[in-house]
Amino acid sequence: MAHHGGGGGGGSGTGFFQEDEILGKAYDARLMRRLLGYLRPYRGLVIVALVILLGLSFADVAPPIIAKFIIDNAIAPAVSGQIPPEEGFSRLVPFGALYIAVLLASSLFRYGQSMLASYVGQNAMFDLRVGLFKHLEGLSLGFFDRNPVGRLMTRITNDIDALTDMVTQGVVAIFGDVFVIAVIAVVLVILDWRLALVTFCSVPILVAMTAYFRRMMRESFRAIRIRLARVNAYLNENISGMAILQLFTREPRSFKDFDALNTDLLQANQGGIRAMALFIPSVNFTRAGTSAAIFIAASYWIVGGQLTIGTLLAFWQLVERFFAPIQDLSEKYNIMQAAMASSERVFRLMDTEPTIVDPPQPRELAHVRGEVRFDNVSFAYNEGDWVLRDVNFTISAGESVAIVGATGAGKTSIISLISRFYDVQKGRILLDGVDLRELRQMDVRRHVGVVLQDPFIF
Ligand SMILES: Nc1ncnc2c1ncn2[C@@H]1O[C@H](COP(=O)(O)OP(=O)(O)OP(=O)(O)O)[C@@H](O)[C@H]1O
Ligand SMILES: [Mg+2]
């Protein structure tokens, strides 16, 4: 937070919102470990969800294989006259029943899996949100001078939403996709290793393609996030400062500035769409090419009697499934990248320590008389920018005193210091002869009544 140097009041410019522009990797082991810590209370459910996910992967791969047996063992022999048609029908029954059972199981798994993932994800992020609010409550006022409300709101709402997306969609889906790809690869080799080799020829092409588009998407995603953060910052300042804006008849100028930022955002969004619009057809084209290669090789082998039609059909369907996770990759990549950036910011906030802390052994204030003494107090909000210099005064218990001074003289600062909202740099403030820093903040504030000049009631 060292970047904010200026005095209080109108912090401005995009530099103030730099933190919202952090964009890191799509995967960061340190952040991930810390995030997974929030899943620990739901350990049991996570394990159940993973088991269901594995079941779901198998249920997704099974239908093409069952179809192969239906064709090779029932339909093809009956059509070619190897077995009587009745025999073909009776063979169809168990396979058909199995097919339906698998589809049913797959639907059930999918239901259970999405319910569980959402339940765990939402609850873990609920805990994080509560923890973050509690942490915010404990931070010292100096922190809130430096951090605009809009930014802190974003942490608790948008950033945690991004994390929820990751837990409920990103991680689960990536895990499931990797598993599906592995299972399909093994099944392809078992079904027919020669056709499997033909299929795997597409893998290097796909890897190169995703690497290329990932870089492209990363750039455009980054550009979008940065522009969006700027638009948000600008809106935040202009809406909260609407009275000033209108007083100085700045409407046309603000409009022009906003228009420029908004145009920038539009262009960045279009860049992202271009990347996506190229990626999906490229994957589709590779998939179609792979299917064509499979059909050519398979027809050759089928005519030679080395391959069955059922195997070809199973291959064709499995290859379609093999490509689906790759197509989703771009979307998941964005989810992961957004979540990593969000978690970085959320954890940075979590790790911000309060600057005003209670002493390890606080003095007890049993009965407060109410004597306030400033003993050589010097105080600055920002290093070297003294607001109070060597201030000495004593207000006896029961005495009424008015502090009078020009605006900005430091009256409110004195009141804030008596409540220990800030610590003095030099000297000490005594309540009934006890240094405020030896007391619990709670005790001090319980005994100090303050009516501030800006009414804020809720
Ligand atoms: N949170 C803050 N961070 C940095 N500087 C601050 C902060 N609050 C006040 N200041 C600065 O400290 C000085 C004293 O401000 P303070 O609010 O105590 O004056 P005041 O006497 O209460 O003025 P007023 O009569 O306008 O209420 C001013 O120069 C002000 O700009
Ligand atoms: Mg004041």
Coordinates of C-alpha atoms and ligand atoms in Angstrom, one line a residue:
M1 CA 0.0 0.0 0.0
A2 CA 3.0 2.2 -0.2
H3 CA 1.9 3.8 -3.4
H4 CA -0.5 6.2 -1.9
G5 CA 1.5 9.1 -0.8
G6 CA -0.7 12.3 -1.0
G7 CA -2.8 13.9 1.8
G8 CA -6.3 13.0 2.7
G9 CA -9.3 13.8 0.6
G10 CA -9.6 13.4 -3.1
G11 CA -7.4 10.4 -4.0
S12 CA -7.9 10.0 -7.7
G13 CA -6.6 8.7 -10.9
T14 CA -6.4 5.1 -12.1
G15 CA -3.2 4.5 -10.0
F16 CA -5.5 4.4 -7.0
F17 CA -7.1 1.3 -8.4
Q18 CA -4.0 -0.4 -9.5
E19 CA -4.7 -3.3 -7.2
D20 CA -7.8 -4.2 -9.2
E21 CA -5.7 -4.6 -12.2
I22 CA -3.5 -7.4 -10.8
L23 CA -3.6 -10.3 -13.2
G24 CA -1.5 -13.3 -12.5
K25 CA -1.3 -16.9 -13.7
A26 CA -4.2 -19.1 -14.2
Y27 CA -2.8 -21.4 -11.5
D28 CA -0.8 -20.5 -8.5
A29 CA -0.1 -23.4 -6.1
R30 CA 0.4 -21.2 -3.1
L31 CA -3.0 -19.4 -3.5
M32 CA -4.7 -22.7 -4.4
R33 CA -3.5 -24.4 -1.2
R34 CA -4.8 -21.5 0.8
L35 CA -8.1 -21.6 -1.0
L36 CA -8.4 -25.3 -0.5
G37 CA -8.0 -24.7 3.2
Y38 CA -11.6 -23.3 3.1
L39 CA -12.8 -26.6 1.8
R40 CA -11.4 -28.4 4.8
P41 CA -14.6 -28.3 6.9
Y42 CA -16.4 -29.9 4.0
R43 CA -13.8 -32.6 3.4
G44 CA -16.3 -35.5 3.5
L45 CA -18.6 -33.9 0.9
V46 CA -15.6 -33.1 -1.3
I47 CA -14.6 -36.7 -1.4
V48 CA -18.2 -37.8 -2.2
A49 CA -18.3 -35.2 -5.0
L50 CA -15.0 -36.5 -6.5
V51 CA -16.2 -40.1 -6.4
I52 CA -19.4 -39.1 -8.1
L53 CA -17.3 -37.2 -10.7
L54 CA -15.3 -40.3 -11.5
G55 CA -18.6 -42.3 -11.8
L56 CA -19.9 -39.5 -14.1
S57 CA -16.8 -39.7 -16.3
F58 CA -17.3 -43.5 -16.8
A59 CA -21.0 -43.1 -17.4
D60 CA -20.2 -40.5 -20.1
V61 CA -17.7 -42.8 -21.8
A62 CA -19.9 -46.0 -21.7
P63 CA -22.7 -45.3 -24.2
P64 CA -20.5 -45.4 -27.3
I65 CA -19.0 -48.7 -26.2
I66 CA -22.5 -50.2 -25.5
A67 CA -23.5 -49.0 -28.9
K68 CA -20.6 -50.9 -30.4
F69 CA -21.8 -54.2 -28.9
I70 CA -25.4 -53.5 -30.0
I71 CA -24.2 -53.1 -33.6
D72 CA -21.6 -55.8 -33.7
N73 CA -23.4 -58.5 -31.7
A74 CA -27.1 -57.9 -32.5
I75 CA -27.7 -55.6 -35.5
A76 CA -24.9 -56.5 -37.9
P77 CA -25.2 -60.3 -37.6
A78 CA -29.0 -60.1 -37.9
V79 CA -28.8 -57.9 -41.0
S80 CA -26.2 -60.1 -42.7
G81 CA -28.2 -63.2 -41.9
Q82 CA -25.6 -64.8 -39.6
I83 CA -28.3 -65.1 -36.9
P84 CA -32.1 -65.1 -37.3
P85 CA -33.8 -61.8 -36.7
E86 CA -35.5 -63.0 -33.5
E87 CA -32.2 -63.9 -32.1
G88 CA -31.0 -60.3 -33.0
F89 CA -34.0 -58.8 -31.2
S90 CA -33.4 -60.9 -28.1
R91 CA -29.8 -59.9 -28.0
L92 CA -30.9 -56.2 -28.2
V93 CA -32.8 -56.4 -24.9
P94 CA -30.0 -56.6 -22.4
F95 CA -27.9 -54.1 -24.2
G96 CA -30.8 -51.7 -24.5
A97 CA -31.5 -52.1 -20.8
L98 CA -27.9 -51.4 -20.0
Y99 CA -27.8 -48.4 -22.2
I100 CA -30.8 -46.9 -20.5
A101 CA -29.4 -47.7 -17.1
V102 CA -26.2 -46.0 -17.9
L103 CA -28.0 -42.9 -19.2
L104 CA -30.1 -42.8 -16.0
A105 CA -27.0 -43.2 -13.8
S106 CA -25.3 -40.4 -15.7
S107 CA -28.2 -38.1 -15.1
L108 CA -28.3 -38.9 -11.4
F109 CA -24.5 -38.5 -11.1
R110 CA -24.7 -35.1 -12.9
Y111 CA -27.5 -34.0 -10.5
G112 CA -25.6 -35.1 -7.4
Q113 CA -22.3 -33.7 -8.6
S114 CA -23.6 -30.2 -9.4
M115 CA -25.6 -30.1 -6.2
L116 CA -22.6 -31.1 -4.1
A117 CA -20.1 -28.8 -5.9
S118 CA -22.4 -25.8 -5.5
Y119 CA -23.2 -26.7 -1.9
V120 CA -19.5 -27.0 -0.9
G121 CA -18.4 -24.0 -3.0
Q122 CA -21.1 -21.7 -1.8
N123 CA -20.6 -22.6 1.8
A124 CA -16.8 -22.3 1.7
M125 CA -17.2 -18.9 0.1
F126 CA -19.8 -17.9 2.6
D127 CA -17.2 -18.6 5.3
L128 CA -14.6 -16.6 3.5
R129 CA -17.0 -13.7 3.1
V130 CA -17.9 -13.7 6.8
G131 CA -14.2 -14.0 7.7
L132 CA -13.3 -11.1 5.4
F133 CA -16.0 -8.9 7.0
K134 CA -14.9 -9.7 10.4
H135 CA -11.3 -8.9 9.5
L136 CA -12.4 -5.6 8.0
E137 CA -14.2 -4.7 11.2
G138 CA -10.9 -5.1 13.1
L139 CA -8.8 -2.9 10.8
S140 CA -7.7 0.5 11.9
L141 CA -9.2 3.7 10.6
G142 CA -6.0 4.6 8.8
F143 CA -6.6 1.6 6.5
F144 CA -10.0 3.0 5.5
D145 CA -8.5 6.4 4.8
R146 CA -6.4 4.8 2.2
N147 CA -8.8 2.3 0.7
P148 CA -11.9 3.5 -1.1
V149 CA -15.2 1.9 -0.2
G150 CA -15.8 0.8 -3.7
R151 CA -12.7 -1.3 -3.7
L152 CA -13.5 -3.0 -0.4
M153 CA -17.0 -3.8 -1.6
T154 CA -15.5 -5.4 -4.7
R155 CA -13.4 -7.7 -2.6
I156 CA -16.4 -9.0 -0.6
T157 CA -18.8 -9.3 -3.6
N158 CA -17.1 -9.6 -7.0
D159 CA -13.9 -11.2 -5.9
I160 CA -15.6 -13.8 -3.8
D161 CA -18.0 -14.5 -6.6
A162 CA -15.1 -15.2 -8.9
L163 CA -13.8 -17.7 -6.3
T164 CA -17.2 -19.3 -6.0
D165 CA -17.2 -19.8 -9.8
M166 CA -13.8 -21.4 -9.6
V167 CA -14.8 -23.8 -6.8
T168 CA -18.1 -24.8 -8.3
Q169 CA -17.2 -24.8 -12.0
G170 CA -13.6 -24.4 -12.7
V171 CA -11.8 -26.9 -10.5
V172 CA -14.4 -29.6 -10.7
A173 CA -14.8 -29.3 -14.4
I174 CA -11.1 -29.4 -15.1
F175 CA -10.6 -32.4 -12.8
G176 CA -13.5 -34.2 -14.6
D177 CA -12.2 -33.2 -18.1
V178 CA -8.8 -34.5 -17.4
F179 CA -10.2 -37.7 -16.2
V180 CA -12.6 -38.1 -19.2
I181 CA -9.7 -37.5 -21.6
A182 CA -7.6 -40.1 -19.8
V183 CA -10.4 -42.7 -19.7
I184 CA -11.2 -42.1 -23.4
A185 CA -7.5 -42.4 -24.4
V186 CA -7.3 -45.8 -22.6
V187 CA -10.6 -47.0 -24.1
L188 CA -9.5 -46.1 -27.6
V189 CA -6.3 -48.0 -27.3
I190 CA -8.2 -51.1 -26.0
L191 CA -10.9 -50.9 -28.7
D192 CA -8.4 -50.6 -31.6
W193 CA -4.8 -49.5 -31.1
R194 CA -4.3 -48.6 -34.8
L195 CA -7.3 -46.3 -35.0
A196 CA -6.2 -44.9 -31.6
L197 CA -2.8 -44.0 -33.1
V198 CA -4.6 -42.2 -36.0
T199 CA -6.7 -40.2 -33.4
F200 CA -3.7 -39.3 -31.3
C201 CA -2.0 -37.7 -34.4
S202 CA -4.4 -34.7 -33.6
V203 CA -3.0 -34.3 -30.1
P204 CA 0.2 -32.3 -31.0
I205 CA -1.9 -30.0 -33.3
L206 CA -4.4 -29.4 -30.4
V207 CA -1.6 -28.7 -27.9
A208 CA 0.0 -26.2 -30.2
M209 CA -3.3 -24.6 -31.0
T210 CA -4.4 -24.3 -27.3
A211 CA -1.0 -22.9 -26.3
Y212 CA -1.3 -20.3 -29.0
F213 CA -4.9 -19.3 -28.3
R214 CA -4.3 -19.4 -24.6
R215 CA -1.7 -16.7 -24.9
M216 CA -4.0 -14.7 -27.1
M217 CA -6.9 -15.1 -24.7
R218 CA -4.8 -14.3 -21.7
E219 CA -3.7 -11.0 -23.3
S220 CA -7.2 -10.0 -24.2
F221 CA -8.7 -11.1 -20.9
R222 CA -6.1 -9.0 -19.2
A223 CA -6.9 -6.1 -21.3
I224 CA -10.6 -6.5 -20.6
R225 CA -10.1 -6.7 -16.8
I226 CA -7.9 -3.6 -16.7
R227 CA -10.4 -1.6 -18.8
L228 CA -13.3 -2.7 -16.7
A229 CA -11.5 -1.7 -13.5
R230 CA -10.9 1.7 -15.0
V231 CA -14.6 2.1 -15.9
N232 CA -15.6 1.0 -12.4
A233 CA -13.2 3.4 -10.8
Y234 CA -14.4 6.3 -12.9
L235 CA -18.0 5.5 -12.2
N236 CA -17.3 5.2 -8.5
E237 CA -15.7 8.6 -8.3
N238 CA -18.1 10.4 -10.6
I239 CA -21.3 9.1 -9.0
S240 CA -20.2 9.6 -5.5
G241 CA -19.0 13.1 -6.4
M242 CA -22.0 14.0 -8.5
A243 CA -22.7 17.2 -6.4
I244 CA -19.2 18.5 -7.1
L245 CA -19.4 17.4 -10.7
Q246 CA -22.6 19.4 -11.3
L247 CA -21.5 22.4 -9.2
F248 CA -18.5 22.8 -11.5
T249 CA -20.6 22.0 -14.6
R250 CA -18.2 19.3 -15.5
E251 CA -20.9 17.1 -17.1
P252 CA -19.7 17.4 -20.7
R253 CA -16.0 16.8 -19.8
S254 CA -16.8 13.8 -17.5
F255 CA -19.0 12.4 -20.3
K256 CA -16.2 12.7 -22.8
D257 CA -13.8 11.0 -20.4
F258 CA -16.2 8.2 -19.7
D259 CA -16.9 7.8 -23.4
A260 CA -13.2 7.3 -24.0
L261 CA -12.9 4.7 -21.2
N262 CA -16.0 2.9 -22.4
T263 CA -14.8 2.8 -26.0
D264 CA -11.5 1.3 -24.8
L265 CA -13.5 -1.4 -22.9
L266 CA -15.6 -2.1 -26.0
Q267 CA -12.4 -2.6 -28.1
A268 CA -10.9 -4.9 -25.5
N269 CA -14.0 -7.0 -25.4
Q270 CA -14.0 -7.3 -29.2
G271 CA -10.4 -8.5 -29.0
G272 CA -11.5 -11.2 -26.6
I273 CA -14.4 -12.2 -28.8
R274 CA -12.1 -12.4 -31.8
A275 CA -9.8 -14.9 -30.0
M276 CA -12.8 -17.0 -28.9
A277 CA -14.3 -16.8 -32.4
L278 CA -11.2 -18.2 -33.9
F279 CA -10.5 -20.8 -31.3
I280 CA -13.7 -22.7 -31.4
P281 CA -13.8 -23.2 -35.2
S282 CA -10.2 -24.2 -35.2
V283 CA -10.8 -27.0 -32.6
N284 CA -13.9 -28.0 -34.6
F285 CA -11.9 -28.2 -37.8
T286 CA -9.3 -30.4 -36.2
R287 CA -12.0 -32.6 -34.8
A288 CA -13.6 -32.9 -38.2
G289 CA -10.2 -33.7 -39.7
T290 CA -9.6 -36.4 -37.1
S291 CA -13.0 -37.9 -37.8
A292 CA -12.3 -37.9 -41.5
A293 CA -9.0 -39.6 -41.0
I294 CA -10.7 -42.2 -38.7
F295 CA -13.3 -42.9 -41.3
I296 CA -10.8 -43.3 -44.1
A297 CA -8.5 -45.6 -42.2
A298 CA -11.5 -47.5 -40.7
S299 CA -13.3 -48.1 -44.1
Y300 CA -10.0 -49.5 -45.4
W301 CA -9.7 -51.9 -42.5
I302 CA -13.5 -52.8 -42.4
V303 CA -13.4 -53.7 -46.1
G304 CA -10.4 -55.9 -45.3
G305 CA -12.3 -57.5 -42.5
Q306 CA -10.0 -56.3 -39.8
L307 CA -12.4 -54.0 -38.1
T308 CA -16.1 -54.0 -37.2
I309 CA -18.6 -51.2 -38.0
G310 CA -19.5 -51.0 -34.3
T311 CA -15.9 -50.2 -33.4
L312 CA -15.9 -47.4 -36.0
L313 CA -19.1 -46.0 -34.6
A314 CA -17.8 -46.1 -31.0
F315 CA -14.6 -44.4 -32.1
W316 CA -16.4 -41.7 -33.9
Q317 CA -18.5 -40.9 -30.8
L318 CA -15.6 -41.1 -28.4
V319 CA -13.5 -38.8 -30.4
E320 CA -16.3 -36.2 -30.3
R321 CA -16.3 -36.5 -26.5
F322 CA -12.5 -36.3 -26.5
F323 CA -12.7 -32.9 -28.1
A324 CA -15.4 -31.4 -26.0
P325 CA -13.3 -30.7 -22.9
I326 CA -10.7 -29.0 -25.1
Q327 CA -13.3 -26.6 -26.4
D328 CA -14.4 -25.7 -22.9
L329 CA -10.9 -25.0 -21.9
S330 CA -10.9 -21.4 -22.9
E331 CA -13.9 -20.7 -20.7
K332 CA -12.3 -22.5 -17.7
Y333 CA -9.1 -20.8 -18.3
N334 CA -10.8 -17.4 -17.9
I335 CA -12.5 -18.6 -14.7
M336 CA -9.2 -19.8 -13.3
Q337 CA -7.4 -16.6 -14.2
A338 CA -10.1 -14.4 -12.7
A339 CA -10.2 -16.5 -9.6
M340 CA -6.4 -16.5 -9.1
A341 CA -6.3 -12.7 -9.4
S342 CA -9.3 -12.4 -7.0
S343 CA -7.8 -14.7 -4.4
E344 CA -4.5 -12.7 -4.5
R345 CA -6.5 -9.6 -3.7
V346 CA -8.7 -11.2 -1.1
F347 CA -5.8 -12.8 0.7
R348 CA -3.8 -9.6 0.6
L349 CA -6.7 -7.9 2.4
M350 CA -6.9 -10.8 4.8
D351 CA -3.2 -10.4 5.6
T352 CA -3.5 -6.7 6.3
E353 CA -2.8 -6.3 10.0
P354 CA -4.5 -3.6 12.1
T355 CA -2.1 -0.9 12.9
I356 CA -3.8 0.0 16.2
V357 CA -3.6 -3.0 18.5
D358 CA -4.4 -3.7 22.1
P359 CA -1.5 -4.2 24.5
P360 CA -0.8 -7.8 25.6
Q361 CA -1.6 -6.9 29.2
P362 CA -4.2 -4.1 29.1
R363 CA -4.7 -1.9 32.2
E364 CA -8.3 -2.1 33.6
L365 CA -10.3 1.0 33.7
A366 CA -12.7 0.3 36.6
H367 CA -14.1 3.7 37.2
V368 CA -13.4 6.6 34.8
R369 CA -13.3 10.1 36.1
G370 CA -12.7 11.6 32.7
E371 CA -9.5 13.6 32.9
V372 CA -7.9 14.0 29.5
R373 CA -4.3 15.1 29.1
F374 CA -2.3 15.7 26.0
D375 CA 1.4 15.4 26.9
N376 CA 3.6 16.8 24.1
V377 CA 1.5 15.2 21.4
S378 CA 2.7 15.3 17.8
F379 CA 0.6 13.6 15.2
A380 CA 0.5 13.1 11.4
Y381 CA -1.8 11.1 9.2
N382 CA 1.0 10.7 6.7
E383 CA 4.7 10.6 7.7
G384 CA 6.2 14.1 8.1
D385 CA 2.9 15.9 7.3
W386 CA 2.4 17.1 10.9
V387 CA -1.2 18.0 11.8
L388 CA -0.5 18.5 15.6
R389 CA 2.9 19.6 16.9
D390 CA 3.9 19.4 20.6
V391 CA 0.3 19.9 21.9
N392 CA -0.1 20.1 25.6
F393 CA -3.3 20.6 27.5
T394 CA -5.3 19.1 30.4
I395 CA -9.0 18.8 30.7
S396 CA -10.0 18.0 34.2
A397 CA -12.8 15.6 35.0
G398 CA -16.2 17.3 34.7
E399 CA -14.7 20.4 33.0
S400 CA -16.3 21.7 29.7
V401 CA -13.9 22.9 27.1
A402 CA -14.4 24.3 23.6
I403 CA -11.7 23.9 21.0
V404 CA -11.9 26.6 18.4
G405 CA -9.8 26.9 15.2
A406 CA -9.8 27.5 11.5
T407 CA -10.9 24.7 9.2
G408 CA -8.2 22.1 8.9
A409 CA -6.6 23.2 12.2
G410 CA -6.9 19.7 13.7
K411 CA -10.0 19.8 15.9
T412 CA -11.5 16.6 14.6
S413 CA -8.1 15.0 14.7
I414 CA -7.9 15.7 18.4
I415 CA -11.2 14.0 18.9
S416 CA -10.2 11.0 16.9
L417 CA -7.0 10.7 18.9
I418 CA -9.0 10.7 22.2
S419 CA -10.9 7.7 20.8
R420 CA -7.5 6.2 19.7
F421 CA -8.6 5.9 16.1
Y422 CA -4.9 6.7 15.3
D423 CA -1.8 6.5 17.4
V424 CA 0.3 9.6 18.1
Q425 CA 3.9 9.6 16.8
K426 CA 5.3 11.6 19.7
G427 CA 4.2 12.2 23.3
R428 CA 1.2 10.5 24.9
I429 CA -2.5 11.0 25.6
L430 CA -3.6 10.1 29.1
L431 CA -7.1 9.2 30.3
D432 CA -7.1 9.6 34.1
G433 CA -3.4 9.5 34.0
V434 CA -3.2 6.2 32.0
D435 CA -1.7 6.2 28.5
L436 CA -4.4 5.2 26.0
R437 CA -2.1 2.7 24.5
E438 CA -2.1 0.7 27.8
L439 CA -5.8 0.3 27.6
R440 CA -8.1 -1.9 25.5
Q441 CA -9.6 0.0 22.6
M442 CA -13.0 -1.3 23.5
D443 CA -12.7 0.2 27.0
V444 CA -11.6 3.6 25.8
R445 CA -14.4 3.9 23.2
R446 CA -17.0 2.7 25.7
H447 CA -16.1 5.7 27.9
V448 CA -15.8 8.3 25.1
G449 CA -19.0 9.7 23.6
V450 CA -18.5 11.4 20.2
V451 CA -21.0 13.2 18.0
L452 CA -19.2 13.7 14.6
Q453 CA -19.8 16.6 12.3
D454 CA -20.9 14.3 9.4
P455 CA -24.0 12.6 10.6
F456 CA -24.1 8.9 9.6
I457 CA -26.9 7.0 11.1
F458 CA -28.0 3.4 10.3
Ligands
LIG1 N1 -7.9 10.9 7.3 C1 -7.0 11.8 7.0 N2 -5.9 11.5 6.3 C2 -5.0 12.4 6.0 N3 -5.1 13.7 6.4 C3 -6.1 14.1 7.1 C4 -7.2 13.2 7.4 N4 -8.1 13.8 8.1 C5 -7.7 15.1 8.2 N5 -6.5 15.3 7.6 C6 -5.8 16.5 7.5 O1 -5.5 16.9 8.9 C7 -5.6 18.3 9.1 C8 -6.6 18.5 10.2 O2 -7.9 18.1 9.9 P1 -9.1 18.1 10.9 O3 -10.2 17.3 10.2 O4 -8.6 17.6 12.2 O5 -9.4 19.6 11.0 P2 -10.7 20.3 11.7 O6 -10.1 21.3 12.6 O7 -11.6 19.3 12.2 O8 -11.3 21.0 10.4 P3 -12.9 21.4 10.2 O9 -13.1 22.7 11.0 O10 -12.9 21.6 8.7 O11 -13.7 20.3 10.7 C9 -6.1 18.8 7.7 O12 -5.0 19.4 7.1 C10 -6.7 17.6 7.0 O13 -6.4 17.8 5.6
MG2 MG -13.5 18.7 11.9

